[in-house]
């Protein structure tokens, strides 16, 4: 096996990423609020030797479609940790809505609970409905949100480092539990936060939980280059993916870090069949359940960041509607990918674009061999260190991938045949080094 191997991560989206997933006969209708469903996905992914099970999060009830964000990610990760022993577990937690002391304590607690398998996905939250649920009539602008995020990560990592080696004594003979001379306050005072510290917990089994980030925008790229151990990206085409890969690796080096210390992992949406024709038939059957457009038009509009009412399904997308930084509903970092996608498909109607599938990440529809070859190409040619995978259905799509694609990746020598590391940091090749 080659020294460098793929990182595979499952994005646990309730019943699956396809809008029809919850309506299929085999689906768990209660998936979005069933802890046992999430625990089962983690067990299956662990059996397939995945690096992590990842949970995104939105703190509001979507106005349409099946709710994919129900359970609190921290509570759910706890259930997933109890059901597994090796797979990493990564959860999104917003620096816009949560205080860094609470973040530091929460993720350190999870890391103790899981024996060193936890990662924090740093998000800045730009959805207005979420803001309203946290008392924001208007969310801070992008620069403010990223300024707050940078401070939050500085505080959180300082708190995780506030116990020096040897601070935990636990000597019943002397009655000394901790050596307080080796536990230092952080006394952080910034524009957004003032935190005395220290953290009330000793370092977790991996020193610090893994830090991940979605570094699409300039602010996100800078945050990722400074702090992230892994980055989730949106990349629809291989040429821009290679450019982004090189750009972020260079930015990491400018901060004095090794470019190898960060894993860049685009999202993909695979649909697998024994042949490409069978895979396309599978997705066509799913599409038929929701109709030719159904709720997909609204989902498409939200990805692009425009009002669905502004779109004529039977005309091409009006490019002038696409704002440079994304619209009211779009996710941070997807605006560049959206513009490129729309420019390359400028002659297709909105109806065709909306029916094309799950926007924001690349659709891979084909045989197991085609999917494995595609992943190998991106991996070997400087476009990706791994992938975050949104399966059309869960657990079905994940099980198909593990049964048919994983063995091909192993045969190519680019994916593990067993877990060899204990902590998530070790798996990503970024051992903890105290600042």
CSV table of C-alpha atoms in Angstrom, one decimal:
chain,number,residue,atom,x,y,z
A,1,UNK,CA,0.0,0.0,0.0
A,2,UNK,CA,1.2,3.5,-0.8
A,3,UNK,CA,2.3,5.7,2.1
A,4,UNK,CA,-0.4,8.3,1.4
A,5,UNK,CA,-4.0,7.0,1.5
A,6,UNK,CA,-7.4,8.3,0.9
A,7,UNK,CA,-9.5,9.8,3.7
A,8,UNK,CA,-13.2,8.8,3.4
A,9,UNK,CA,-15.8,10.5,5.5
A,10,UNK,CA,-19.6,9.9,5.5
A,11,UNK,CA,-21.8,13.0,5.8
A,12,UNK,CA,-24.7,11.6,7.9
A,13,UNK,CA,-27.7,13.3,6.4
A,14,UNK,CA,-30.7,11.6,8.1
A,15,UNK,CA,-32.3,9.2,5.5
A,16,UNK,CA,-29.9,10.3,2.8
A,17,UNK,CA,-29.1,13.3,0.5
A,18,UNK,CA,-31.7,12.6,-2.1
A,19,UNK,CA,-35.1,14.4,-1.5
A,20,UNK,CA,-36.9,11.1,-2.0
A,21,UNK,CA,-34.7,9.1,0.5
A,22,UNK,CA,-37.2,9.2,3.4
A,23,UNK,CA,-40.1,8.1,1.2
A,24,UNK,CA,-38.5,4.9,0.0
A,25,UNK,CA,-40.0,1.6,1.3
A,26,UNK,CA,-36.9,0.7,3.2
A,27,UNK,CA,-36.4,4.1,4.8
A,28,UNK,CA,-36.4,5.0,8.5
A,29,UNK,CA,-39.1,7.7,8.4
A,30,UNK,CA,-38.0,8.9,11.9
A,31,UNK,CA,-34.3,9.1,10.9
A,32,UNK,CA,-33.8,12.8,11.6
A,33,UNK,CA,-34.7,12.4,15.3
A,34,UNK,CA,-33.7,8.8,15.9
A,35,UNK,CA,-30.4,8.4,17.8
A,36,UNK,CA,-30.3,4.7,17.0
A,37,UNK,CA,-30.3,5.5,13.2
A,38,UNK,CA,-27.2,7.7,13.6
A,39,UNK,CA,-25.5,5.1,15.8
A,40,UNK,CA,-26.2,2.5,13.1
A,41,UNK,CA,-24.7,4.6,10.3
A,42,UNK,CA,-21.5,5.1,12.4
A,43,UNK,CA,-21.3,1.3,13.0
A,44,UNK,CA,-21.6,0.6,9.3
A,45,UNK,CA,-19.1,3.3,8.3
A,46,UNK,CA,-16.7,1.9,10.9
A,47,UNK,CA,-17.1,-1.6,9.4
A,48,UNK,CA,-16.1,0.0,6.1
A,49,UNK,CA,-13.0,1.5,7.7
A,50,UNK,CA,-14.1,5.1,7.1
A,51,UNK,CA,-12.0,7.9,8.7
A,52,UNK,CA,-15.0,9.7,10.1
A,53,UNK,CA,-18.7,10.1,10.3
A,54,UNK,CA,-19.5,13.8,10.0
A,55,UNK,CA,-22.5,15.7,11.2
A,56,UNK,CA,-23.4,19.1,9.7
A,57,UNK,CA,-25.9,21.2,11.6
A,58,UNK,CA,-28.6,23.9,11.1
A,59,UNK,CA,-30.4,25.4,14.1
A,60,UNK,CA,-33.8,25.9,12.5
A,61,UNK,CA,-36.6,24.0,10.9
A,62,UNK,CA,-36.4,24.2,7.1
A,63,UNK,CA,-39.6,25.5,5.6
A,64,UNK,CA,-39.9,22.7,3.0
A,65,UNK,CA,-38.9,19.0,2.5
A,66,UNK,CA,-37.8,16.4,5.0
A,67,UNK,CA,-36.0,17.9,8.0
A,68,UNK,CA,-32.3,16.8,7.8
A,69,UNK,CA,-31.2,18.6,10.9
A,70,UNK,CA,-33.1,17.6,14.0
A,71,UNK,CA,-31.0,16.2,16.8
A,72,UNK,CA,-28.4,18.3,18.5
A,73,UNK,CA,-25.0,17.2,17.0
A,74,UNK,CA,-23.3,16.9,20.4
A,75,UNK,CA,-25.9,14.6,21.9
A,76,UNK,CA,-25.9,12.6,18.7
A,77,UNK,CA,-22.1,12.3,18.5
A,78,UNK,CA,-22.3,10.9,22.1
A,79,UNK,CA,-24.6,8.1,21.0
A,80,UNK,CA,-22.4,7.4,17.9
A,81,UNK,CA,-19.3,7.3,20.1
A,82,UNK,CA,-21.0,4.8,22.5
A,83,UNK,CA,-21.9,2.5,19.5
A,84,UNK,CA,-18.4,2.5,18.0
A,85,UNK,CA,-14.7,2.1,19.0
A,86,UNK,CA,-12.5,3.2,16.1
A,87,UNK,CA,-14.2,5.6,13.6
A,88,UNK,CA,-13.7,9.3,14.0
A,89,UNK,CA,-16.7,11.5,14.8
A,90,UNK,CA,-16.8,15.2,13.6
A,91,UNK,CA,-19.5,17.7,14.5
A,92,UNK,CA,-20.3,21.2,13.3
A,93,UNK,CA,-20.6,23.9,16.0
A,94,UNK,CA,-21.0,27.5,15.2
A,95,UNK,CA,-18.7,30.3,16.5
A,96,UNK,CA,-21.5,32.8,15.6
A,97,UNK,CA,-23.9,31.3,18.2
A,98,UNK,CA,-21.7,29.5,20.7
A,99,UNK,CA,-19.1,30.8,23.2
A,100,UNK,CA,-15.6,29.4,23.0
A,101,UNK,CA,-15.4,28.3,26.6
A,102,UNK,CA,-18.5,26.1,26.0
A,103,UNK,CA,-17.1,24.8,22.7
A,104,UNK,CA,-13.7,23.9,24.3
A,105,UNK,CA,-15.4,22.1,27.3
A,106,UNK,CA,-18.0,20.3,25.1
A,107,UNK,CA,-15.5,18.9,22.5
A,108,UNK,CA,-12.9,18.1,25.2
A,109,UNK,CA,-15.6,16.2,27.0
A,110,UNK,CA,-16.6,14.3,23.8
A,111,UNK,CA,-12.9,13.5,23.2
A,112,UNK,CA,-12.6,11.9,26.6
A,113,UNK,CA,-15.9,10.1,26.0
A,114,UNK,CA,-14.7,8.6,22.7
A,115,UNK,CA,-11.1,7.9,23.7
A,116,UNK,CA,-9.7,10.5,21.3
A,117,UNK,CA,-11.9,10.2,18.2
A,118,UNK,CA,-13.6,13.7,18.0
A,119,UNK,CA,-13.3,16.6,15.6
A,120,UNK,CA,-14.8,20.1,15.7
A,121,UNK,CA,-16.0,21.5,12.4
A,122,UNK,CA,-15.7,25.3,12.7
A,123,UNK,CA,-18.6,27.0,11.1
A,124,UNK,CA,-19.6,30.7,11.0
A,125,UNK,CA,-23.4,30.4,10.2
A,126,UNK,CA,-25.0,32.8,7.7
A,127,UNK,CA,-28.6,31.5,7.6
A,128,UNK,CA,-30.9,34.2,8.7
A,129,UNK,CA,-33.5,31.8,10.2
A,130,UNK,CA,-30.8,30.4,12.5
A,131,UNK,CA,-29.8,33.9,13.5
A,132,UNK,CA,-33.4,34.7,14.5
A,133,UNK,CA,-33.4,31.6,16.8
A,134,UNK,CA,-30.4,33.0,18.6
A,135,UNK,CA,-31.7,36.6,18.9
A,136,UNK,CA,-30.0,38.1,15.8
A,137,UNK,CA,-32.4,40.3,13.8
A,138,UNK,CA,-29.5,40.7,11.4
A,139,UNK,CA,-26.5,38.4,11.3
A,140,UNK,CA,-23.0,40.0,11.4
A,141,UNK,CA,-21.4,40.5,8.0
A,142,UNK,CA,-18.8,38.0,6.7
A,143,UNK,CA,-15.7,39.9,7.9
A,144,UNK,CA,-17.2,40.1,11.4
A,145,UNK,CA,-18.2,36.5,11.5
A,146,UNK,CA,-14.7,35.3,10.4
A,147,UNK,CA,-13.1,37.7,12.8
A,148,UNK,CA,-15.2,36.2,15.6
A,149,UNK,CA,-14.3,32.7,14.3
A,150,UNK,CA,-10.6,33.3,14.4
A,151,UNK,CA,-10.8,34.6,17.9
A,152,UNK,CA,-13.0,31.6,19.0
A,153,UNK,CA,-10.5,29.1,17.6
A,154,UNK,CA,-7.6,31.0,19.3
A,155,UNK,CA,-9.5,30.8,22.6
A,156,UNK,CA,-10.6,27.2,22.3
A,157,UNK,CA,-7.1,25.9,21.4
A,158,UNK,CA,-5.6,28.0,24.2
A,159,UNK,CA,-8.0,26.5,26.7
A,160,UNK,CA,-7.2,23.0,25.4
A,161,UNK,CA,-3.6,23.8,26.0
A,162,UNK,CA,-4.0,25.3,29.5
A,163,UNK,CA,-3.0,22.2,31.3
A,164,UNK,CA,0.8,21.6,31.1
A,165,UNK,CA,2.3,18.1,31.1
A,166,UNK,CA,2.3,16.7,34.7
A,167,UNK,CA,-0.6,18.8,35.8
A,168,UNK,CA,-2.8,15.8,36.4
A,169,UNK,CA,-1.3,14.1,39.5
A,170,UNK,CA,-4.1,12.0,41.2
A,171,UNK,CA,-1.9,10.9,44.1
A,172,UNK,CA,-4.0,9.6,46.9
A,173,UNK,CA,-1.0,9.4,49.2
A,174,UNK,CA,-0.3,13.1,49.1
A,175,UNK,CA,-3.9,14.1,48.5
A,176,UNK,CA,-2.9,16.1,45.4
A,177,UNK,CA,-5.3,15.7,42.5
A,178,UNK,CA,-3.8,18.4,40.2
A,179,UNK,CA,-0.8,20.6,40.3
A,180,UNK,CA,-2.2,24.0,39.9
A,181,UNK,CA,1.2,25.5,39.2
A,182,UNK,CA,1.0,23.7,35.9
A,183,UNK,CA,-2.5,24.8,35.1
A,184,UNK,CA,-2.4,28.3,33.7
A,185,UNK,CA,-5.1,30.9,32.9
A,186,UNK,CA,-5.2,32.1,29.3
A,187,UNK,CA,-6.4,35.6,30.2
A,188,UNK,CA,-7.6,36.2,26.6
A,189,UNK,CA,-9.0,39.6,25.7
A,190,UNK,CA,-10.0,40.3,22.2
A,191,UNK,CA,-12.5,42.2,20.1
A,192,UNK,CA,-15.2,39.6,20.5
A,193,UNK,CA,-14.3,37.5,23.6
A,194,UNK,CA,-12.8,37.9,27.0
A,195,UNK,CA,-12.0,34.5,28.6
A,196,UNK,CA,-9.9,34.0,31.7
A,197,UNK,CA,-9.5,30.2,31.7
A,198,UNK,CA,-8.1,27.7,32.4
A,199,UNK,CA,-10.3,24.9,31.1
A,200,UNK,CA,-11.6,22.7,34.0
A,201,UNK,CA,-10.7,19.5,32.1
A,202,UNK,CA,-7.2,17.9,31.5
A,203,UNK,CA,-6.1,17.4,27.9
A,204,UNK,CA,-8.1,14.8,26.0
A,205,UNK,CA,-6.6,11.6,24.7
A,206,UNK,CA,-5.4,13.3,21.5
A,207,UNK,CA,-4.3,16.5,23.1
A,208,UNK,CA,-6.7,18.6,21.0
A,209,UNK,CA,-9.7,17.4,19.1
A,210,UNK,CA,-9.1,17.5,15.3
A,211,UNK,CA,-10.2,20.9,13.8
A,212,UNK,CA,-12.0,20.9,10.5
A,213,UNK,CA,-13.4,23.8,8.4
A,214,UNK,CA,-15.1,24.5,5.2
A,215,UNK,CA,-12.6,26.9,3.6
A,216,UNK,CA,-14.3,28.1,0.4
A,217,UNK,CA,-14.3,31.9,0.8
A,218,UNK,CA,-11.2,34.0,1.3
A,219,UNK,CA,-11.9,34.4,5.1
A,220,UNK,CA,-12.6,30.7,5.3
A,221,UNK,CA,-9.4,29.9,3.5
A,222,UNK,CA,-7.3,32.0,5.8
A,223,UNK,CA,-9.0,30.4,8.9
A,224,UNK,CA,-8.3,27.0,7.4
A,225,UNK,CA,-4.7,27.8,6.6
A,226,UNK,CA,-4.0,29.0,10.2
A,227,UNK,CA,-5.8,26.3,12.2
A,228,UNK,CA,-7.5,23.5,10.3
A,229,UNK,CA,-6.3,19.9,10.2
A,230,UNK,CA,-8.8,19.0,7.5
A,231,UNK,CA,-10.9,21.1,5.1
A,232,UNK,CA,-14.3,20.2,3.6
A,233,UNK,CA,-14.7,21.8,0.1
A,234,UNK,CA,-17.2,22.1,-2.7
A,235,UNK,CA,-15.6,21.2,-6.0
A,236,UNK,CA,-17.6,20.4,-9.1
A,237,UNK,CA,-14.7,20.3,-11.6
A,238,UNK,CA,-11.2,18.9,-11.3
A,239,UNK,CA,-9.3,21.9,-12.7
A,240,UNK,CA,-10.6,24.5,-10.1
A,241,UNK,CA,-10.2,21.8,-7.5
A,242,UNK,CA,-6.5,21.4,-8.3
A,243,UNK,CA,-6.1,25.2,-8.2
A,244,UNK,CA,-7.8,25.5,-4.8
A,245,UNK,CA,-5.7,22.5,-3.5
A,246,UNK,CA,-2.5,24.2,-4.5
A,247,UNK,CA,-3.7,27.6,-3.2
A,248,UNK,CA,-4.6,26.3,0.3
A,249,UNK,CA,-1.5,24.2,0.6
A,250,UNK,CA,0.6,27.3,-0.2
A,251,UNK,CA,-1.3,29.4,2.4
A,252,UNK,CA,-0.7,26.7,5.0
A,253,UNK,CA,3.0,26.9,4.3
A,254,UNK,CA,3.0,30.7,4.7
A,255,UNK,CA,1.8,30.2,8.2
A,256,UNK,CA,4.8,28.0,8.9
A,257,UNK,CA,2.9,24.8,8.8
A,258,UNK,CA,3.7,21.7,6.6
A,259,UNK,CA,1.4,21.5,3.6
A,260,UNK,CA,1.0,17.8,4.5
A,261,UNK,CA,-0.5,18.8,7.8
A,262,UNK,CA,-3.9,19.6,6.3
A,263,UNK,CA,-6.2,17.2,4.4
A,264,UNK,CA,-8.4,18.7,1.6
A,265,UNK,CA,-11.6,16.8,1.0
A,266,UNK,CA,-14.2,17.8,-1.5
A,267,UNK,CA,-17.8,16.6,-1.2
A,268,UNK,CA,-19.2,14.0,-3.6
A,269,UNK,CA,-22.7,12.5,-4.2
A,270,UNK,CA,-22.1,8.9,-5.5
A,271,UNK,CA,-24.9,6.8,-6.9
A,272,UNK,CA,-23.7,3.3,-7.6
A,273,UNK,CA,-24.9,0.5,-9.8
A,274,UNK,CA,-23.5,-2.6,-11.4
A,275,UNK,CA,-23.3,-0.6,-14.6
A,276,UNK,CA,-23.7,3.2,-15.3
A,277,UNK,CA,-27.1,2.4,-16.8
A,278,UNK,CA,-28.3,0.8,-13.6
A,279,UNK,CA,-27.0,3.7,-11.5
A,280,UNK,CA,-28.8,6.2,-13.7
A,281,UNK,CA,-32.0,4.1,-13.4
A,282,UNK,CA,-31.6,4.1,-9.6
A,283,UNK,CA,-31.5,7.9,-9.4
A,284,UNK,CA,-34.2,8.3,-12.0
A,285,UNK,CA,-36.5,6.1,-9.9
A,286,UNK,CA,-35.7,8.4,-6.9
A,287,UNK,CA,-36.4,11.5,-9.0
A,288,UNK,CA,-39.7,10.1,-10.1
A,289,UNK,CA,-40.9,10.0,-6.5
A,290,UNK,CA,-40.5,13.7,-6.0
A,291,UNK,CA,-41.5,14.6,-9.5
A,292,UNK,CA,-39.5,16.4,-12.2
A,293,UNK,CA,-38.8,19.3,-10.0
A,294,UNK,CA,-40.7,19.0,-6.7
A,295,UNK,CA,-38.8,20.5,-3.8
A,296,UNK,CA,-35.6,20.4,-5.8
A,297,UNK,CA,-36.2,23.9,-7.3
A,298,UNK,CA,-36.3,25.4,-3.8
A,299,UNK,CA,-33.2,23.4,-2.8
A,300,UNK,CA,-31.4,24.6,-5.9
A,301,UNK,CA,-32.4,28.2,-5.3
A,302,UNK,CA,-31.1,28.0,-1.7
A,303,UNK,CA,-27.8,26.6,-2.8
A,304,UNK,CA,-27.4,29.4,-5.3
A,305,UNK,CA,-28.7,31.9,-2.8
A,306,UNK,CA,-31.6,33.4,-4.6
A,307,UNK,CA,-35.4,33.7,-4.0
A,308,UNK,CA,-37.1,30.7,-5.8
A,309,UNK,CA,-39.8,33.1,-7.0
A,310,UNK,CA,-37.2,34.9,-9.1
A,311,UNK,CA,-36.6,31.8,-11.2
A,312,UNK,CA,-38.5,30.7,-14.3
A,313,UNK,CA,-38.1,26.9,-14.4
A,314,UNK,CA,-38.3,26.9,-18.2
A,315,UNK,CA,-35.6,29.5,-18.9
A,316,UNK,CA,-31.8,29.5,-18.2
A,317,UNK,CA,-30.6,30.8,-14.9
A,318,UNK,CA,-30.2,34.6,-14.9
A,319,UNK,CA,-26.6,34.9,-13.8
A,320,UNK,CA,-27.0,38.5,-12.7
A,321,UNK,CA,-28.9,37.2,-9.7
A,322,UNK,CA,-25.9,35.4,-8.3
A,323,UNK,CA,-24.2,37.6,-5.7
A,324,UNK,CA,-20.4,37.4,-5.4
A,325,UNK,CA,-20.7,36.2,-1.8
A,326,UNK,CA,-23.7,34.0,-2.0
A,327,UNK,CA,-27.3,34.9,-1.2
A,328,UNK,CA,-29.4,34.8,2.0
A,329,UNK,CA,-29.7,31.1,2.3
A,330,UNK,CA,-26.6,29.7,0.6
A,331,UNK,CA,-23.8,28.0,2.6
A,332,UNK,CA,-20.5,29.8,3.0
A,333,UNK,CA,-18.0,28.8,0.3
A,334,UNK,CA,-20.5,27.5,-2.2
A,335,UNK,CA,-20.8,30.7,-4.2
A,336,UNK,CA,-17.7,30.3,-6.4
A,337,UNK,CA,-18.7,26.7,-7.2
A,338,UNK,CA,-22.3,27.8,-8.0
A,339,UNK,CA,-21.1,30.5,-10.4
A,340,UNK,CA,-18.8,28.2,-12.2
A,341,UNK,CA,-21.5,25.5,-12.4
A,342,UNK,CA,-24.1,27.9,-13.8
A,343,UNK,CA,-21.7,29.5,-16.3
A,344,UNK,CA,-20.7,26.1,-17.6
A,345,UNK,CA,-24.4,25.2,-17.9
A,346,UNK,CA,-25.7,28.6,-19.0
A,347,UNK,CA,-27.9,27.1,-21.8
A,348,UNK,CA,-29.7,24.6,-19.6
A,349,UNK,CA,-33.1,25.5,-18.1
A,350,UNK,CA,-33.5,26.0,-14.3
A,351,UNK,CA,-35.8,23.0,-14.4
A,352,UNK,CA,-33.0,20.9,-15.9
A,353,UNK,CA,-30.5,22.2,-13.4
A,354,UNK,CA,-32.8,21.6,-10.4
A,355,UNK,CA,-33.5,18.1,-11.5
A,356,UNK,CA,-29.8,17.3,-12.0
A,357,UNK,CA,-29.4,16.4,-8.4
A,358,UNK,CA,-27.9,17.6,-5.1
A,359,UNK,CA,-26.3,20.9,-5.7
A,360,UNK,CA,-23.1,22.1,-4.0
A,361,UNK,CA,-21.2,18.9,-4.5
A,362,UNK,CA,-20.2,16.7,-7.4
A,363,UNK,CA,-22.6,14.0,-8.6
A,364,UNK,CA,-20.9,10.7,-9.4
A,365,UNK,CA,-23.3,8.3,-11.1
A,366,UNK,CA,-21.9,5.1,-12.4
A,367,UNK,CA,-20.5,1.6,-11.8
A,368,UNK,CA,-18.3,0.9,-8.8
A,369,UNK,CA,-15.3,0.8,-11.2
A,370,UNK,CA,-16.1,4.2,-12.6
A,371,UNK,CA,-16.5,5.7,-9.2
A,372,UNK,CA,-13.3,4.2,-7.9
A,373,UNK,CA,-11.3,5.3,-11.0
A,374,UNK,CA,-12.7,8.9,-10.6
A,375,UNK,CA,-11.7,9.1,-6.9
A,376,UNK,CA,-8.2,7.7,-7.7
A,377,UNK,CA,-7.8,10.4,-10.4
A,378,UNK,CA,-8.7,13.2,-8.1
A,379,UNK,CA,-6.5,11.8,-5.4
A,380,UNK,CA,-3.4,11.1,-7.5
A,381,UNK,CA,-3.5,14.4,-9.5
A,382,UNK,CA,-3.5,17.0,-6.7
A,383,UNK,CA,-7.2,17.7,-6.4
A,384,UNK,CA,-8.0,15.9,-3.2
A,385,UNK,CA,-6.6,14.1,-0.1
A,386,UNK,CA,-10.0,12.4,0.4
A,387,UNK,CA,-13.7,13.0,0.2
A,388,UNK,CA,-16.8,13.8,2.3
A,389,UNK,CA,-19.5,11.6,0.9
A,390,UNK,CA,-23.2,12.4,0.8
A,391,UNK,CA,-25.0,9.1,-0.1
A,392,UNK,CA,-28.4,9.2,-1.9
A,393,UNK,CA,-29.9,6.9,0.8
A,394,UNK,CA,-28.7,5.9,4.3
A,395,UNK,CA,-27.8,3.3,5.1
A,396,UNK,CA,-28.3,1.7,1.7
A,397,UNK,CA,-26.0,3.9,-0.4
A,398,UNK,CA,-23.2,3.6,2.2
A,399,UNK,CA,-23.5,-0.1,2.3
A,400,UNK,CA,-23.3,-0.3,-1.6
A,401,UNK,CA,-20.2,1.9,-1.5
A,402,UNK,CA,-18.5,-0.3,1.2
A,403,UNK,CA,-19.4,-3.5,-0.6
A,404,UNK,CA,-18.4,-2.5,-4.1
A,405,UNK,CA,-16.1,0.6,-4.1
A,406,UNK,CA,-14.0,0.2,-1.0
A,407,UNK,CA,-12.5,-3.2,-2.2
A,408,UNK,CA,-11.5,-1.5,-5.5
A,409,UNK,CA,-9.8,1.4,-3.7
A,410,UNK,CA,-7.9,-1.1,-1.5
A,411,UNK,CA,-6.8,-3.1,-4.6
A,412,UNK,CA,-5.5,0.2,-6.0
A,413,UNK,CA,-3.4,0.6,-2.9
A,414,UNK,CA,-5.0,4.0,-1.9
A,415,UNK,CA,-7.2,2.9,1.0
A,416,UNK,CA,-6.5,1.1,4.3
A,417,UNK,CA,-7.4,-2.5,4.9
A,418,UNK,CA,-7.5,-2.1,8.7
A,419,UNK,CA,-7.4,0.7,11.3
A,420,UNK,CA,-3.9,1.2,12.4
A,421,UNK,CA,-4.2,4.3,14.6
A,422,UNK,CA,-5.9,5.0,17.9
A,423,UNK,CA,-6.8,8.7,17.8
A,424,UNK,CA,-8.3,10.7,15.0
A,425,UNK,CA,-5.2,13.0,14.9
A,426,UNK,CA,-3.0,10.0,14.3
A,427,UNK,CA,-5.2,8.9,11.5
A,428,UNK,CA,-4.9,12.2,9.7
A,429,UNK,CA,-1.2,12.3,10.3
A,430,UNK,CA,-1.3,15.5,12.5
A,431,UNK,CA,-0.1,14.4,16.0
A,432,UNK,CA,-0.6,17.0,18.7
A,433,UNK,CA,2.2,19.5,19.2
A,434,UNK,CA,1.8,21.9,22.1
A,435,UNK,CA,2.0,25.5,20.9
